[in-house]
PDB file of N, CA, C and O in Angstrom:
ATOM      1  N   MET A1223       0.843  -1.188   0.000  1.00  0.00           N
ATOM      2  CA  MET A1223       0.000   0.000   0.000  1.00  0.00           C
ATOM      3  C   MET A1223       0.880   1.240   0.000  1.00  0.00           C
ATOM      4  O   MET A1223       1.924   1.284   0.630  1.00  0.00           O
ATOM      5  N   ASP A1224       0.454   2.257  -0.683  1.00  0.00           N
ATOM      6  CA  ASP A1224       1.225   3.496  -0.759  1.00  0.00           C
ATOM      7  C   ASP A1224       1.254   4.192   0.591  1.00  0.00           C
ATOM      8  O   ASP A1224       0.323   4.101   1.374  1.00  0.00           O
ATOM      9  N   HIS A1225       2.332   4.916   0.813  1.00  0.00           N
ATOM     10  CA  HIS A1225       2.468   5.695   2.034  1.00  0.00           C
ATOM     11  C   HIS A1225       1.581   6.932   1.954  1.00  0.00           C
ATOM     12  O   HIS A1225       1.685   7.712   1.008  1.00  0.00           O
ATOM     13  N   LEU A1226       0.722   7.098   2.918  1.00  0.00           N
ATOM     14  CA  LEU A1226      -0.132   8.284   2.959  1.00  0.00           C
ATOM     15  C   LEU A1226       0.531   9.351   3.812  1.00  0.00           C
ATOM     16  O   LEU A1226       1.058   9.056   4.890  1.00  0.00           O
ATOM     17  N   PRO A1227       0.523  10.602   3.357  1.00  0.00           N
ATOM     18  CA  PRO A1227       1.155  11.671   4.142  1.00  0.00           C
ATOM     19  C   PRO A1227       0.384  11.922   5.436  1.00  0.00           C
ATOM     20  O   PRO A1227      -0.831  11.758   5.499  1.00  0.00           O
ATOM     21  N   THR A1228       1.137  12.359   6.428  1.00  0.00           N
ATOM     22  CA  THR A1228       0.504  12.708   7.702  1.00  0.00           C
ATOM     23  C   THR A1228      -0.165  14.071   7.573  1.00  0.00           C
ATOM     24  O   THR A1228       0.073  14.813   6.610  1.00  0.00           O
ATOM     25  N   ARG A1229      -0.975  14.400   8.539  1.00  0.00           N
ATOM     26  CA  ARG A1229      -1.639  15.707   8.550  1.00  0.00           C
ATOM     27  C   ARG A1229      -0.599  16.830   8.547  1.00  0.00           C
ATOM     28  O   ARG A1229      -0.730  17.809   7.817  1.00  0.00           O
ATOM     29  N   ALA A1230       0.466  16.667   9.331  1.00  0.00           N
ATOM     30  CA  ALA A1230       1.518  17.687   9.400  1.00  0.00           C
ATOM     31  C   ALA A1230       2.215  17.840   8.049  1.00  0.00           C
ATOM     32  O   ALA A1230       2.534  18.958   7.626  1.00  0.00           O
ATOM     33  N   GLN A1231       2.445  16.720   7.356  1.00  0.00           N
ATOM     34  CA  GLN A1231       3.074  16.791   6.038  1.00  0.00           C
ATOM     35  C   GLN A1231       2.173  17.512   5.043  1.00  0.00           C
ATOM     36  O   GLN A1231       2.649  18.312   4.236  1.00  0.00           O
ATOM     37  N   MET A1232       0.879  17.231   5.094  1.00  0.00           N
ATOM     38  CA  MET A1232      -0.063  17.898   4.192  1.00  0.00           C
ATOM     39  C   MET A1232      -0.121  19.400   4.501  1.00  0.00           C
ATOM     40  O   MET A1232      -0.172  20.227   3.590  1.00  0.00           O
ATOM     41  N   GLN A1233      -0.113  19.754   5.774  1.00  0.00           N
ATOM     42  CA  GLN A1233      -0.136  21.174   6.146  1.00  0.00           C
ATOM     43  C   GLN A1233       1.129  21.877   5.655  1.00  0.00           C
ATOM     44  O   GLN A1233       1.068  23.008   5.168  1.00  0.00           O
ATOM     45  N   ALA A1234       2.279  21.203   5.772  1.00  0.00           N
ATOM     46  CA  ALA A1234       3.533  21.784   5.288  1.00  0.00           C
ATOM     47  C   ALA A1234       3.486  21.967   3.776  1.00  0.00           C
ATOM     48  O   ALA A1234       3.936  22.986   3.249  1.00  0.00           O
ATOM     49  N   TYR A1235       2.910  21.001   3.085  1.00  0.00           N
ATOM     50  CA  TYR A1235       2.764  21.081   1.631  1.00  0.00           C
ATOM     51  C   TYR A1235       1.913  22.293   1.254  1.00  0.00           C
ATOM     52  O   TYR A1235       2.281  23.067   0.370  1.00  0.00           O
ATOM     53  N   VAL A1236       0.804  22.483   1.923  1.00  0.00           N
ATOM     54  CA  VAL A1236      -0.083  23.618   1.650  1.00  0.00           C
ATOM     55  C   VAL A1236       0.636  24.934   1.941  1.00  0.00           C
ATOM     56  O   VAL A1236       0.550  25.889   1.165  1.00  0.00           O
ATOM     57  N   ARG A1237       1.364  24.998   3.052  1.00  0.00           N
ATOM     58  CA  ARG A1237       2.114  26.218   3.393  1.00  0.00           C
ATOM     59  C   ARG A1237       3.130  26.552   2.306  1.00  0.00           C
ATOM     60  O   ARG A1237       3.272  27.702   1.905  1.00  0.00           O
ATOM     61  N   ARG A1238       3.844  25.523   1.823  1.00  0.00           N
ATOM     62  CA  ARG A1238       4.838  25.756   0.766  1.00  0.00           C
ATOM     63  C   ARG A1238       4.184  26.335  -0.480  1.00  0.00           C
ATOM     64  O   ARG A1238       4.689  27.276  -1.085  1.00  0.00           O
ATOM     65  N   TRP A1239       3.047  25.765  -0.888  1.00  0.00           N
ATOM     66  CA  TRP A1239       2.369  26.280  -2.075  1.00  0.00           C
ATOM     67  C   TRP A1239       1.874  27.698  -1.860  1.00  0.00           C
ATOM     68  O   TRP A1239       1.914  28.525  -2.771  1.00  0.00           O
ATOM     69  N   LYS A1240       1.404  28.016  -0.666  1.00  0.00           N
ATOM     70  CA  LYS A1240       0.970  29.387  -0.372  1.00  0.00           C
ATOM     71  C   LYS A1240       2.148  30.350  -0.475  1.00  0.00           C
ATOM     72  O   LYS A1240       1.999  31.476  -0.949  1.00  0.00           O
ATOM     73  N   GLU A1241       3.320  29.915  -0.035  1.00  0.00           N
ATOM     74  CA  GLU A1241       4.512  30.760  -0.117  1.00  0.00           C
ATOM     75  C   GLU A1241       4.978  30.911  -1.559  1.00  0.00           C
ATOM     76  O   GLU A1241       5.441  31.976  -1.965  1.00  0.00           O
ATOM     77  N   LEU A1242       4.875  29.851  -2.328  1.00  0.00           N
ATOM     78  CA  LEU A1242       5.378  29.868  -3.696  1.00  0.00           C
ATOM     79  C   LEU A1242       4.415  30.514  -4.693  1.00  0.00           C
ATOM     80  O   LEU A1242       4.844  30.960  -5.757  1.00  0.00           O
ATOM     81  N   ARG A1243       3.154  30.574  -4.350  1.00  0.00           N
ATOM     82  CA  ARG A1243       2.163  31.098  -5.294  1.00  0.00           C
ATOM     83  C   ARG A1243       2.523  32.468  -5.861  1.00  0.00           C
ATOM     84  O   ARG A1243       2.518  32.650  -7.081  1.00  0.00           O
ATOM     85  N   PRO A1244       2.854  33.466  -5.013  1.00  0.00           N
ATOM     86  CA  PRO A1244       3.177  34.779  -5.587  1.00  0.00           C
ATOM     87  C   PRO A1244       4.403  34.747  -6.507  1.00  0.00           C
ATOM     88  O   PRO A1244       4.442  35.437  -7.523  1.00  0.00           O
ATOM     89  N   ILE A1245       5.371  33.912  -6.162  1.00  0.00           N
ATOM     90  CA  ILE A1245       6.570  33.803  -6.996  1.00  0.00           C
ATOM     91  C   ILE A1245       6.208  33.205  -8.349  1.00  0.00           C
ATOM     92  O   ILE A1245       6.613  33.713  -9.409  1.00  0.00           O
ATOM     93  N   LEU A1246       5.424  32.140  -8.334  1.00  0.00           N
ATOM     94  CA  LEU A1246       5.016  31.493  -9.585  1.00  0.00           C
ATOM     95  C   LEU A1246       4.136  32.409 -10.423  1.00  0.00           C
ATOM     96  O   LEU A1246       4.247  32.434 -11.654  1.00  0.00           O
ATOM     97  N   GLU A1247       3.274  33.185  -9.777  1.00  0.00           N
ATOM     98  CA  GLU A1247       2.434  34.136 -10.511  1.00  0.00           C
ATOM     99  C   GLU A1247       3.283  35.214 -11.176  1.00  0.00           C
ATOM    100  O   GLU A1247       3.024  35.588 -12.323  1.00  0.00           O
ATOM    101  N   ARG A1248       4.303  35.715 -10.469  1.00  0.00           N
ATOM    102  CA  ARG A1248       5.189  36.720 -11.065  1.00  0.00           C
ATOM    103  C   ARG A1248       5.931  36.136 -12.268  1.00  0.00           C
ATOM    104  O   ARG A1248       6.074  36.791 -13.303  1.00  0.00           O
ATOM    105  N   MET A1249       6.388  34.898 -12.120  1.00  0.00           N
ATOM    106  CA  MET A1249       7.093  34.255 -13.232  1.00  0.00           C
ATOM    107  C   MET A1249       6.154  34.098 -14.432  1.00  0.00           C
ATOM    108  O   MET A1249       6.547  34.362 -15.572  1.00  0.00           O
ATOM    109  N   SER A1250       4.947  33.675 -14.177  1.00  0.00           N
ATOM    110  CA  SER A1250       3.969  33.503 -15.258  1.00  0.00           C
ATOM    111  C   SER A1250       3.656  34.839 -15.929  1.00  0.00           C
ATOM    112  O   SER A1250       3.621  34.926 -17.165  1.00  0.00           O
ATOM    113  N   ASP A1251       3.444  35.873 -15.120  1.00  0.00           N
ATOM    114  CA  ASP A1251       3.169  37.207 -15.672  1.00  0.00           C
ATOM    115  C   ASP A1251       4.321  37.689 -16.546  1.00  0.00           C
ATOM    116  O   ASP A1251       4.111  38.248 -17.626  1.00  0.00           O
ATOM    117  N   GLU A1252       5.540  37.446 -16.098  1.00  0.00           N
ATOM    118  CA  GLU A1252       6.713  37.872 -16.855  1.00  0.00           C
ATOM    119  C   GLU A1252       6.815  37.095 -18.172  1.00  0.00           C
ATOM    120  O   GLU A1252       7.118  37.669 -19.220  1.00  0.00           O
ATOM    121  N   ASP A1253       6.549  35.797 -18.118  1.00  0.00           N
ATOM    122  CA  ASP A1253       6.554  34.992 -19.346  1.00  0.00           C
ATOM    123  C   ASP A1253       5.534  35.527 -20.343  1.00  0.00           C
ATOM    124  O   ASP A1253       5.815  35.612 -21.547  1.00  0.00           O
ATOM    125  N   ILE A1254       4.368  35.888 -19.860  1.00  0.00           N
ATOM    126  CA  ILE A1254       3.319  36.414 -20.737  1.00  0.00           C
ATOM    127  C   ILE A1254       3.754  37.749 -21.336  1.00  0.00           C
ATOM    128  O   ILE A1254       3.577  37.993 -22.528  1.00  0.00           O
ATOM    129  N   ARG A1255       4.351  38.614 -20.518  1.00  0.00           N
ATOM    130  CA  ARG A1255       4.810  39.920 -21.020  1.00  0.00           C
ATOM    131  C   ARG A1255       5.878  39.762 -22.097  1.00  0.00           C
ATOM    132  O   ARG A1255       5.924  40.517 -23.059  1.00  0.00           O
ATOM    133  N   ARG A1256       6.750  38.759 -21.934  1.00  0.00           N
ATOM    134  CA  ARG A1256       7.845  38.564 -22.878  1.00  0.00           C
ATOM    135  C   ARG A1256       7.444  37.764 -24.115  1.00  0.00           C
ATOM    136  O   ARG A1256       8.219  37.687 -25.064  1.00  0.00           O
ATOM    137  N   ALA A1257       6.275  37.179 -24.099  1.00  0.00           N
ATOM    138  CA  ALA A1257       5.851  36.318 -25.215  1.00  0.00           C
ATOM    139  C   ALA A1257       5.713  37.133 -26.498  1.00  0.00           C
ATOM    140  O   ALA A1257       5.263  38.272 -26.486  1.00  0.00           O
ATOM    141  N   ASN A1258       6.103  36.518 -27.582  1.00  0.00           N
ATOM    142  CA  ASN A1258       5.960  37.136 -28.891  1.00  0.00           C
ATOM    143  C   ASN A1258       4.752  36.483 -29.560  1.00  0.00           C
ATOM    144  O   ASN A1258       4.834  35.366 -30.077  1.00  0.00           O
ATOM    145  N   THR A1259       3.635  37.175 -29.523  1.00  0.00           N
ATOM    146  CA  THR A1259       2.378  36.616 -30.013  1.00  0.00           C
ATOM    147  C   THR A1259       2.455  36.258 -31.486  1.00  0.00           C
ATOM    148  O   THR A1259       1.969  35.203 -31.902  1.00  0.00           O
ATOM    149  N   GLN A1260       3.068  37.094 -32.295  1.00  0.00           N
ATOM    150  CA  GLN A1260       3.162  36.806 -33.729  1.00  0.00           C
ATOM    151  C   GLN A1260       3.938  35.518 -33.990  1.00  0.00           C
ATOM    152  O   GLN A1260       3.527  34.692 -34.806  1.00  0.00           O
ATOM    153  N   ASP A1261       5.065  35.353 -33.298  1.00  0.00           N
ATOM    154  CA  ASP A1261       5.844  34.115 -33.461  1.00  0.00           C
ATOM    155  C   ASP A1261       5.034  32.904 -33.003  1.00  0.00           C
ATOM    156  O   ASP A1261       5.057  31.855 -33.659  1.00  0.00           O
ATOM    157  N   SER A1262       4.334  33.045 -31.899  1.00  0.00           N
ATOM    158  CA  SER A1262       3.537  31.932 -31.379  1.00  0.00           C
ATOM    159  C   SER A1262       2.448  31.531 -32.357  1.00  0.00           C
ATOM    160  O   SER A1262       2.228  30.344 -32.606  1.00  0.00           O
ATOM    161  N   ILE A1263       1.770  32.509 -32.935  1.00  0.00           N
ATOM    162  CA  ILE A1263       0.716  32.217 -33.911  1.00  0.00           C
ATOM    163  C   ILE A1263       1.308  31.493 -35.112  1.00  0.00           C
ATOM    164  O   ILE A1263       0.753  30.502 -35.594  1.00  0.00           O
ATOM    165  N   ARG A1264       2.450  31.959 -35.590  1.00  0.00           N
ATOM    166  CA  ARG A1264       3.093  31.341 -36.745  1.00  0.00           C
ATOM    167  C   ARG A1264       3.483  29.886 -36.430  1.00  0.00           C
ATOM    168  O   ARG A1264       3.230  28.972 -37.232  1.00  0.00           O
ATOM    169  N   ILE A1265       4.045  29.646 -35.271  1.00  0.00           N
ATOM    170  CA  ILE A1265       4.463  28.296 -34.882  1.00  0.00           C
ATOM    171  C   ILE A1265       3.251  27.377 -34.748  1.00  0.00           C
ATOM    172  O   ILE A1265       3.239  26.249 -35.259  1.00  0.00           O
ATOM    173  N   PHE A1266       2.215  27.852 -34.057  1.00  0.00           N
ATOM    174  CA  PHE A1266       1.033  27.018 -33.882  1.00  0.00           C
ATOM    175  C   PHE A1266       0.316  26.782 -35.207  1.00  0.00           C
ATOM    176  O   PHE A1266      -0.241  25.710 -35.436  1.00  0.00           O
ATOM    177  N   ASP A1267       0.330  27.763 -36.082  1.00  0.00           N
ATOM    178  CA  ASP A1267      -0.286  27.593 -37.389  1.00  0.00           C
ATOM    179  C   ASP A1267       0.441  26.497 -38.168  1.00  0.00           C
ATOM    180  O   ASP A1267      -0.191  25.641 -38.792  1.00  0.00           O
ATOM    181  N   GLN A1268       1.767  26.514 -38.117  1.00  0.00           N
ATOM    182  CA  GLN A1268       2.542  25.481 -38.799  1.00  0.00           C
ATOM    183  C   GLN A1268       2.224  24.099 -38.219  1.00  0.00           C
ATOM    184  O   GLN A1268       2.030  23.135 -38.967  1.00  0.00           O
ATOM    185  N   ALA A1269       2.178  24.006 -36.896  1.00  0.00           N
ATOM    186  CA  ALA A1269       1.875  22.723 -36.247  1.00  0.00           C
ATOM    187  C   ALA A1269       0.475  22.243 -36.641  1.00  0.00           C
ATOM    188  O   ALA A1269       0.264  21.053 -36.911  1.00  0.00           O
ATOM    189  N   PHE A1270      -0.479  23.151 -36.679  1.00  0.00           N
ATOM    190  CA  PHE A1270      -1.847  22.802 -37.046  1.00  0.00           C
ATOM    191  C   PHE A1270      -1.896  22.291 -38.490  1.00  0.00           C
ATOM    192  O   PHE A1270      -2.544  21.285 -38.784  1.00  0.00           O
ATOM    193  N   ARG A1271      -1.207  22.976 -39.390  1.00  0.00           N
ATOM    194  CA  ARG A1271      -1.207  22.554 -40.797  1.00  0.00           C
ATOM    195  C   ARG A1271      -0.543  21.180 -40.973  1.00  0.00           C
ATOM    196  O   ARG A1271      -1.009  20.352 -41.761  1.00  0.00           O
ATOM    197  N   ILE A1272       0.523  20.931 -40.227  1.00  0.00           N
ATOM    198  CA  ILE A1272       1.173  19.620 -40.293  1.00  0.00           C
ATOM    199  C   ILE A1272       0.217  18.538 -39.790  1.00  0.00           C
ATOM    200  O   ILE A1272       0.107  17.466 -40.383  1.00  0.00           O
ATOM    201  N   ALA A1273      -0.490  18.824 -38.686  1.00  0.00           N
ATOM    202  CA  ALA A1273      -1.449  17.856 -38.162  1.00  0.00           C
ATOM    203  C   ALA A1273      -2.556  17.582 -39.167  1.00  0.00           C
ATOM    204  O   ALA A1273      -2.955  16.427 -39.363  1.00  0.00           O
ATOM    205  N   LEU A1274      -3.055  18.622 -39.824  1.00  0.00           N
ATOM    206  CA  LEU A1274      -4.091  18.421 -40.839  1.00  0.00           C
ATOM    207  C   LEU A1274      -3.572  17.574 -41.999  1.00  0.00           C
ATOM    208  O   LEU A1274      -4.290  16.729 -42.540  1.00  0.00           O
ATOM    209  N   ARG A1275      -2.326  17.805 -42.360  1.00  0.00           N
ATOM    210  CA  ARG A1275      -1.730  17.073 -43.483  1.00  0.00           C
ATOM    211  C   ARG A1275      -1.496  15.601 -43.123  1.00  0.00           C
ATOM    212  O   ARG A1275      -1.776  14.711 -43.917  1.00  0.00           O
ATOM    213  N   ASP A1276      -0.982  15.362 -41.915  1.00  0.00           N
ATOM    214  CA  ASP A1276      -0.539  14.014 -41.547  1.00  0.00           C
ATOM    215  C   ASP A1276      -1.590  13.172 -40.837  1.00  0.00           C
ATOM    216  O   ASP A1276      -1.448  11.950 -40.775  1.00  0.00           O
ATOM    217  N   LEU A1277      -2.593  13.784 -40.262  1.00  0.00           N
ATOM    218  CA  LEU A1277      -3.602  13.039 -39.503  1.00  0.00           C
ATOM    219  C   LEU A1277      -4.962  13.210 -40.169  1.00  0.00           C
ATOM    220  O   LEU A1277      -5.544  14.293 -40.112  1.00  0.00           O
ATOM    221  N   PRO A1278      -5.473  12.168 -40.783  1.00  0.00           N
ATOM    222  CA  PRO A1278      -6.776  12.299 -41.434  1.00  0.00           C
ATOM    223  C   PRO A1278      -7.871  12.568 -40.413  1.00  0.00           C
ATOM    224  O   PRO A1278      -7.754  12.179 -39.252  1.00  0.00           O
ATOM    225  N   PRO A1279      -8.931  13.234 -40.836  1.00  0.00           N
ATOM    226  CA  PRO A1279     -10.031  13.502 -39.906  1.00  0.00           C
ATOM    227  C   PRO A1279     -10.640  12.195 -39.405  1.00  0.00           C
ATOM    228  O   PRO A1279     -10.688  11.202 -40.119  1.00  0.00           O
ATOM    229  N   ARG A1280     -11.092  12.220 -38.177  1.00  0.00           N
ATOM    230  CA  ARG A1280     -11.716  11.038 -37.582  1.00  0.00           C
ATOM    231  C   ARG A1280     -13.203  11.014 -37.894  1.00  0.00           C
ATOM    232  O   ARG A1280     -13.817  12.052 -38.091  1.00  0.00           O
ATOM    233  N   GLU A1281     -13.734   9.815 -37.874  1.00  0.00           N
ATOM    234  CA  GLU A1281     -15.176   9.646 -38.049  1.00  0.00           C
ATOM    235  C   GLU A1281     -15.910  10.039 -36.767  1.00  0.00           C
ATOM    236  O   GLU A1281     -17.083  10.368 -36.785  1.00  0.00           O
ATOM    237  N   SER A1282     -15.184   9.961 -35.635  1.00  0.00           N
ATOM    238  CA  SER A1282     -15.804  10.171 -34.326  1.00  0.00           C
ATOM    239  C   SER A1282     -14.838  10.918 -33.426  1.00  0.00           C
ATOM    240  O   SER A1282     -13.625  10.852 -33.608  1.00  0.00           O
ATOM    241  N   SER A1283     -15.383  11.578 -32.423  1.00  0.00           N
ATOM    242  CA  SER A1283     -14.544  12.276 -31.447  1.00  0.00           C
ATOM    243  C   SER A1283     -13.960  11.320 -30.420  1.00  0.00           C
ATOM    244  O   SER A1283     -13.072  11.675 -29.667  1.00  0.00           O
ATOM    245  N   GLY A1284     -14.487  10.097 -30.396  1.00  0.00           N
ATOM    246  CA  GLY A1284     -14.044   9.133 -29.392  1.00  0.00           C
ATOM    247  C   GLY A1284     -14.957   9.097 -28.185  1.00  0.00           C
ATOM    248  O   GLY A1284     -14.795   8.252 -27.297  1.00  0.00           O
ATOM    249  N   LEU A1285     -15.935   9.992 -28.128  1.00  0.00           N
ATOM    250  CA  LEU A1285     -16.821  10.053 -26.965  1.00  0.00           C
ATOM    251  C   LEU A1285     -17.632   8.776 -26.809  1.00  0.00           C
ATOM    252  O   LEU A1285     -17.797   8.265 -25.701  1.00  0.00           O
ATOM    253  N   VAL A1286     -18.132   8.223 -27.929  1.00  0.00           N
ATOM    254  CA  VAL A1286     -18.935   6.995 -27.851  1.00  0.00           C
ATOM    255  C   VAL A1286     -18.092   5.856 -27.292  1.00  0.00           C
ATOM    256  O   VAL A1286     -18.534   5.115 -26.412  1.00  0.00           O
ATOM    257  N   GLU A1287     -16.845   5.735 -27.787  1.00  0.00           N
ATOM    258  CA  GLU A1287     -15.964   4.688 -27.286  1.00  0.00           C
ATOM    259  C   GLU A1287     -15.651   4.892 -25.819  1.00  0.00           C
ATOM    260  O   GLU A1287     -15.623   3.943 -25.038  1.00  0.00           O
ATOM    261  N   TRP A1288     -15.425   6.115 -25.415  1.00  0.00           N
ATOM    262  CA  TRP A1288     -15.137   6.419 -24.013  1.00  0.00           C
ATOM    263  C   TRP A1288     -16.322   6.019 -23.139  1.00  0.00           C
ATOM    264  O   TRP A1288     -16.152   5.419 -22.077  1.00  0.00           O
ATOM    265  N   GLN A1289     -17.523   6.341 -23.574  1.00  0.00           N
ATOM    266  CA  GLN A1289     -18.723   5.978 -22.809  1.00  0.00           C
ATOM    267  C   GLN A1289     -18.857   4.461 -22.706  1.00  0.00           C
ATOM    268  O   GLN A1289     -19.268   3.939 -21.669  1.00  0.00           O
ATOM    269  N   ARG A1290     -18.509   3.752 -23.787  1.00  0.00           N
ATOM    270  CA  ARG A1290     -18.563   2.288 -23.762  1.00  0.00           C
ATOM    271  C   ARG A1290     -17.595   1.744 -22.718  1.00  0.00           C
ATOM    272  O   ARG A1290     -17.944   0.864 -21.933  1.00  0.00           O
ATOM    273  N   TYR A1291     -16.365   2.263 -22.688  1.00  0.00           N
ATOM    274  CA  TYR A1291     -15.393   1.829 -21.687  1.00  0.00           C
ATOM    275  C   TYR A1291     -15.874   2.154 -20.273  1.00  0.00           C
ATOM    276  O   TYR A1291     -15.723   1.350 -19.358  1.00  0.00           O
ATOM    277  N   MET A1292     -16.450   3.324 -20.096  1.00  0.00           N
ATOM    278  CA  MET A1292     -16.943   3.699 -18.765  1.00  0.00           C
ATOM    279  C   MET A1292     -18.031   2.723 -18.307  1.00  0.00           C
ATOM    280  O   MET A1292     -18.077   2.343 -17.139  1.00  0.00           O
ATOM    281  N   GLN A1293     -18.904   2.298 -19.219  1.00  0.00           N
ATOM    282  CA  GLN A1293     -19.951   1.333 -18.886  1.00  0.00           C
ATOM    283  C   GLN A1293     -19.339   0.000 -18.467  1.00  0.00           C
ATOM    284  O   GLN A1293     -19.753  -0.603 -17.471  1.00  0.00           O
ATOM    285  N   ILE A1294     -18.319  -0.448 -19.209  1.00  0.00           N
ATOM    286  CA  ILE A1294     -17.642  -1.708 -18.878  1.00  0.00           C
ATOM    287  C   ILE A1294     -17.005  -1.601 -17.496  1.00  0.00           C
ATOM    288  O   ILE A1294     -17.150  -2.499 -16.662  1.00  0.00           O
ATOM    289  N   TRP A1295     -16.284  -0.520 -17.227  1.00  0.00           N
ATOM    290  CA  TRP A1295     -15.623  -0.356 -15.931  1.00  0.00           C
ATOM    291  C   TRP A1295     -16.639  -0.263 -14.801  1.00  0.00           C
ATOM    292  O   TRP A1295     -16.432  -0.807 -13.720  1.00  0.00           O
ATOM    293  N   ARG A1296     -17.744   0.413 -15.071  1.00  0.00           N
ATOM    294  CA  ARG A1296     -18.799   0.527 -14.060  1.00  0.00           C
ATOM    295  C   ARG A1296     -19.357  -0.861 -13.736  1.00  0.00           C
ATOM    296  O   ARG A1296     -19.550  -1.210 -12.573  1.00  0.00           O
ATOM    297  N   GLU A1297     -19.606  -1.667 -14.774  1.00  0.00           N
ATOM    298  CA  GLU A1297     -20.140  -3.012 -14.571  1.00  0.00           C
ATOM    299  C   GLU A1297     -19.142  -3.905 -13.838  1.00  0.00           C
ATOM    300  O   GLU A1297     -19.510  -4.694 -12.982  1.00  0.00           O
ATOM    301  N   ARG A1298     -17.859  -3.758 -14.159  1.00  0.00           N
ATOM    302  CA  ARG A1298     -16.836  -4.555 -13.475  1.00  0.00           C
ATOM    303  C   ARG A1298     -16.750  -4.186 -11.997  1.00  0.00           C
ATOM    304  O   ARG A1298     -16.494  -5.038 -11.158  1.00  0.00           O
ATOM    305  N   GLY A1299     -16.964  -2.915 -11.714  1.00  0.00           N
ATOM    306  CA  GLY A1299     -16.871  -2.461 -10.321  1.00  0.00           C
ATOM    307  C   GLY A1299     -18.040  -2.923  -9.466  1.00  0.00           C
ATOM    308  O   GLY A1299     -17.918  -2.994  -8.253  1.00  0.00           O
ATOM    309  N   THR A1300     -19.153  -3.274 -10.080  1.00  0.00           N
ATOM    310  CA  THR A1300     -20.319  -3.673  -9.306  1.00  0.00           C
ATOM    311  C   THR A1300     -20.495  -5.171  -9.230  1.00  0.00           C
ATOM    312  O   THR A1300     -21.373  -5.659  -8.550  1.00  0.00           O
ATOM    313  N   SER A1301     -19.651  -5.926  -9.945  1.00  0.00           N
ATOM    314  CA  SER A1301     -19.837  -7.387  -9.932  1.00  0.00           C
ATOM    315  C   SER A1301     -18.991  -8.065  -8.878  1.00  0.00           C
ATOM    316  O   SER A1301     -18.213  -7.518  -8.204  1.00  0.00           O
TER     317      SER A1301
END
């Protein structure tokens, strides 16, 4: 069985994230300020065009298959 953290360990984890949050937010804000939107659009456009070229469109989004798997797992969990 996996080791579960103690209450004190979880509290320390939460405290660390509270301390780090402002630092991470500043880093994220700075990354956004420095981002070159035109370059990003060009790069993503190229990636999108390559995906369209190399990956044929699907007949389905996969949702029906996902629902089928969920039904199987649900049935397995109740038997």
